[in-house]
PDB file of N, CA and C in Angstrom:
ATOM      1  N   MET A   1       6.758  -7.248 -19.180  1.00  0.00           N
ATOM      2  CA  MET A   1       6.330  -6.089 -18.676  1.00  0.00           C
ATOM      3  C   MET A   1       5.728  -5.070 -17.594  1.00  0.00           C
ATOM      4  N   GLY A   2       5.171  -3.853 -17.648  1.00  0.00           N
ATOM      5  CA  GLY A   2       5.324  -3.222 -17.090  1.00  0.00           C
ATOM      6  C   GLY A   2       4.614  -2.631 -16.748  1.00  0.00           C
ATOM      7  N   ALA A   3       4.516  -1.810 -15.730  1.00  0.00           N
ATOM      8  CA  ALA A   3       3.529  -0.886 -14.801  1.00  0.00           C
ATOM      9  C   ALA A   3       3.571   0.183 -14.952  1.00  0.00           C
ATOM     10  N   THR A   4       3.032   1.292 -15.312  1.00  0.00           N
ATOM     11  CA  THR A   4       3.027   2.326 -15.392  1.00  0.00           C
ATOM     12  C   THR A   4       2.732   2.744 -14.035  1.00  0.00           C
ATOM     13  N   GLU A   5       3.149   4.282 -13.950  1.00  0.00           N
ATOM     14  CA  GLU A   5       2.897   4.939 -12.567  1.00  0.00           C
ATOM     15  C   GLU A   5       2.297   5.538 -11.748  1.00  0.00           C
ATOM     16  N   VAL A   6       1.431   5.587 -13.342  1.00  0.00           N
ATOM     17  CA  VAL A   6      -0.120   5.310 -12.170  1.00  0.00           C
ATOM     18  C   VAL A   6      -1.628   3.851 -11.563  1.00  0.00           C
ATOM     19  N   THR A   7      -1.053   3.490 -12.653  1.00  0.00           N
ATOM     20  CA  THR A   7      -0.966   2.303 -12.524  1.00  0.00           C
ATOM     21  C   THR A   7      -0.963   1.261 -10.236  1.00  0.00           C
ATOM     22  N   VAL A   8       1.076   1.258 -10.639  1.00  0.00           N
ATOM     23  CA  VAL A   8       1.352   1.147  -9.779  1.00  0.00           C
ATOM     24  C   VAL A   8       0.400   2.938  -8.326  1.00  0.00           C
ATOM     25  N   LYS A   9       0.447   3.511  -8.584  1.00  0.00           N
ATOM     26  CA  LYS A   9      -0.166   4.463  -7.347  1.00  0.00           C
ATOM     27  C   LYS A   9      -1.914   3.932  -7.377  1.00  0.00           C
ATOM     28  N   MET A  10      -2.728   3.792  -8.172  1.00  0.00           N
ATOM     29  CA  MET A  10      -4.158   2.936  -7.842  1.00  0.00           C
ATOM     30  C   MET A  10      -3.783   2.065  -7.213  1.00  0.00           C
ATOM     31  N   HIS A  11      -2.849   0.755  -7.360  1.00  0.00           N
ATOM     32  CA  HIS A  11      -2.799  -0.779  -6.369  1.00  0.00           C
ATOM     33  C   HIS A  11      -2.322   0.114  -5.107  1.00  0.00           C
ATOM     34  N   MET A  12      -1.485   0.460  -5.135  1.00  0.00           N
ATOM     35  CA  MET A  12      -1.146   1.390  -3.663  1.00  0.00           C
ATOM     36  C   MET A  12      -2.123   2.179  -2.687  1.00  0.00           C
ATOM     37  N   ARG A  13      -3.103   3.073  -3.481  1.00  0.00           N
ATOM     38  CA  ARG A  13      -4.073   3.867  -3.166  1.00  0.00           C
ATOM     39  C   ARG A  13      -5.346   2.965  -2.131  1.00  0.00           C
ATOM     40  N   ALA A  14      -5.383   1.609  -3.417  1.00  0.00           N
ATOM     41  CA  ALA A  14      -6.391   0.543  -2.203  1.00  0.00           C
ATOM     42  C   ALA A  14      -5.661  -0.285  -1.268  1.00  0.00           C
ATOM     43  N   PHE A  15      -4.120  -0.357  -1.654  1.00  0.00           N
ATOM     44  CA  PHE A  15      -3.961  -1.246  -0.515  1.00  0.00           C
ATOM     45  C   PHE A  15      -4.264  -0.711   0.698  1.00  0.00           C
ATOM     46  N   CYS A  16      -3.871   0.617   0.390  1.00  0.00           N
ATOM     47  CA  CYS A  16      -3.935   1.681   1.786  1.00  0.00           C
ATOM     48  C   CYS A  16      -4.668   1.518   2.891  1.00  0.00           C
ATOM     49  N   LYS A  17      -6.334   1.943   1.637  1.00  0.00           N
ATOM     50  CA  LYS A  17      -7.312   2.375   1.811  1.00  0.00           C
ATOM     51  C   LYS A  17      -7.769   0.273   2.519  1.00  0.00           C
ATOM     52  N   LYS A  18      -7.512  -0.769   2.742  1.00  0.00           N
ATOM     53  CA  LYS A  18      -7.791  -2.307   2.458  1.00  0.00           C
ATOM     54  C   LYS A  18      -7.228  -2.137   4.274  1.00  0.00           C
ATOM     55  N   LEU A  19      -5.754  -1.098   4.830  1.00  0.00           N
ATOM     56  CA  LEU A  19      -5.341  -1.232   6.095  1.00  0.00           C
ATOM     57  C   LEU A  19      -5.988  -0.697   6.174  1.00  0.00           C
ATOM     58  N   GLY A  20      -6.374   0.812   6.307  1.00  0.00           N
ATOM     59  CA  GLY A  20      -6.816   1.731   6.393  1.00  0.00           C
ATOM     60  C   GLY A  20      -5.646   2.039   7.205  1.00  0.00           C
ATOM     61  N   ALA A  21      -5.133   2.280   6.056  1.00  0.00           N
ATOM     62  CA  ALA A  21      -3.883   4.076   5.774  1.00  0.00           C
ATOM     63  C   ALA A  21      -3.552   4.583   5.665  1.00  0.00           C
ATOM     64  N   ARG A  22      -2.835   5.978   6.325  1.00  0.00           N
ATOM     65  CA  ARG A  22      -3.064   7.471   6.134  1.00  0.00           C
ATOM     66  C   ARG A  22      -2.145   7.431   4.446  1.00  0.00           C
ATOM     67  N   ASN A  23      -0.560   7.104   4.790  1.00  0.00           N
ATOM     68  CA  ASN A  23       0.253   7.489   2.974  1.00  0.00           C
ATOM     69  C   ASN A  23       0.500   5.657   3.457  1.00  0.00           C
ATOM     70  N   ARG A  24       1.973   6.187   2.614  1.00  0.00           N
ATOM     71  CA  ARG A  24       2.989   4.911   2.400  1.00  0.00           C
ATOM     72  C   ARG A  24       3.428   4.042   3.388  1.00  0.00           C
ATOM     73  N   ALA A  25       4.268   4.914   3.974  1.00  0.00           N
ATOM     74  CA  ALA A  25       4.360   4.648   5.040  1.00  0.00           C
ATOM     75  C   ALA A  25       3.859   3.997   6.314  1.00  0.00           C
ATOM     76  N   HIS A  26       2.936   4.617   6.837  1.00  0.00           N
ATOM     77  CA  HIS A  26       2.532   3.672   7.658  1.00  0.00           C
ATOM     78  C   HIS A  26       1.667   2.432   7.117  1.00  0.00           C
ATOM     79  N   ALA A  27       0.976   2.071   5.904  1.00  0.00           N
ATOM     80  CA  ALA A  27       0.570   1.128   5.360  1.00  0.00           C
ATOM     81  C   ALA A  27       1.978   0.332   5.509  1.00  0.00           C
ATOM     82  N   ALA A  28       3.315   0.317   5.183  1.00  0.00           N
ATOM     83  CA  ALA A  28       4.300   0.157   5.764  1.00  0.00           C
ATOM     84  C   ALA A  28       4.452  -0.453   7.516  1.00  0.00           C
ATOM     85  N   MET A  29       4.091   0.489   8.066  1.00  0.00           N
ATOM     86  CA  MET A  29       4.205  -0.013   9.641  1.00  0.00           C
ATOM     87  C   MET A  29       3.151  -0.774  10.047  1.00  0.00           C
ATOM     88  N   ILE A  30       2.049  -0.559   9.327  1.00  0.00           N
ATOM     89  CA  ILE A  30       0.392  -1.447   9.749  1.00  0.00           C
ATOM     90  C   ILE A  30       0.854  -2.925   9.270  1.00  0.00           C
ATOM     91  N   SER A  31       0.898  -2.716   8.157  1.00  0.00           N
ATOM     92  CA  SER A  31       1.862  -4.704   7.353  1.00  0.00           C
ATOM     93  C   SER A  31       2.630  -5.189   8.627  1.00  0.00           C
ATOM     94  N   ARG A  32       3.602  -4.426   8.891  1.00  0.00           N
ATOM     95  CA  ARG A  32       5.014  -4.715   9.607  1.00  0.00           C
ATOM     96  C   ARG A  32       4.338  -5.494  11.476  1.00  0.00           C
ATOM     97  N   GLU A  33       3.824  -4.461  11.247  1.00  0.00           N
ATOM     98  CA  GLU A  33       2.970  -5.082  12.779  1.00  0.00           C
ATOM     99  C   GLU A  33       2.164  -5.765  12.849  1.00  0.00           C
ATOM    100  N   ARG A  34       0.788  -6.248  11.627  1.00  0.00           N
ATOM    101  CA  ARG A  34       0.343  -7.490  11.452  1.00  0.00           C
ATOM    102  C   ARG A  34       1.240  -8.974  10.771  1.00  0.00           C
ATOM    103  N   ALA A  35       2.837  -8.451  10.264  1.00  0.00           N
ATOM    104  CA  ALA A  35       3.610 -10.000   9.676  1.00  0.00           C
ATOM    105  C   ALA A  35       2.791  -9.936   8.647  1.00  0.00           C
ATOM    106  N   LEU A  36       2.878  -9.097   7.937  1.00  0.00           N
ATOM    107  CA  LEU A  36       2.763  -8.912   6.885  1.00  0.00           C
ATOM    108  C   LEU A  36       3.505  -9.044   5.232  1.00  0.00           C
ATOM    109  N   LEU A  37       4.861  -7.943   6.059  1.00  0.00           N
ATOM    110  CA  LEU A  37       5.801  -8.435   5.364  1.00  0.00           C
ATOM    111  C   LEU A  37       7.029  -8.940   5.872  1.00  0.00           C
TER     112      LEU A  37
END
């Protein structure tokens, strides 16, 4: 089962929005601070 690039981008956009992140790097930083990773 493969995910298309568009699907991955849509999921990342939703994830960033939920975290209030500006981009993927910011989302990773927030996730680490909140012990989500």
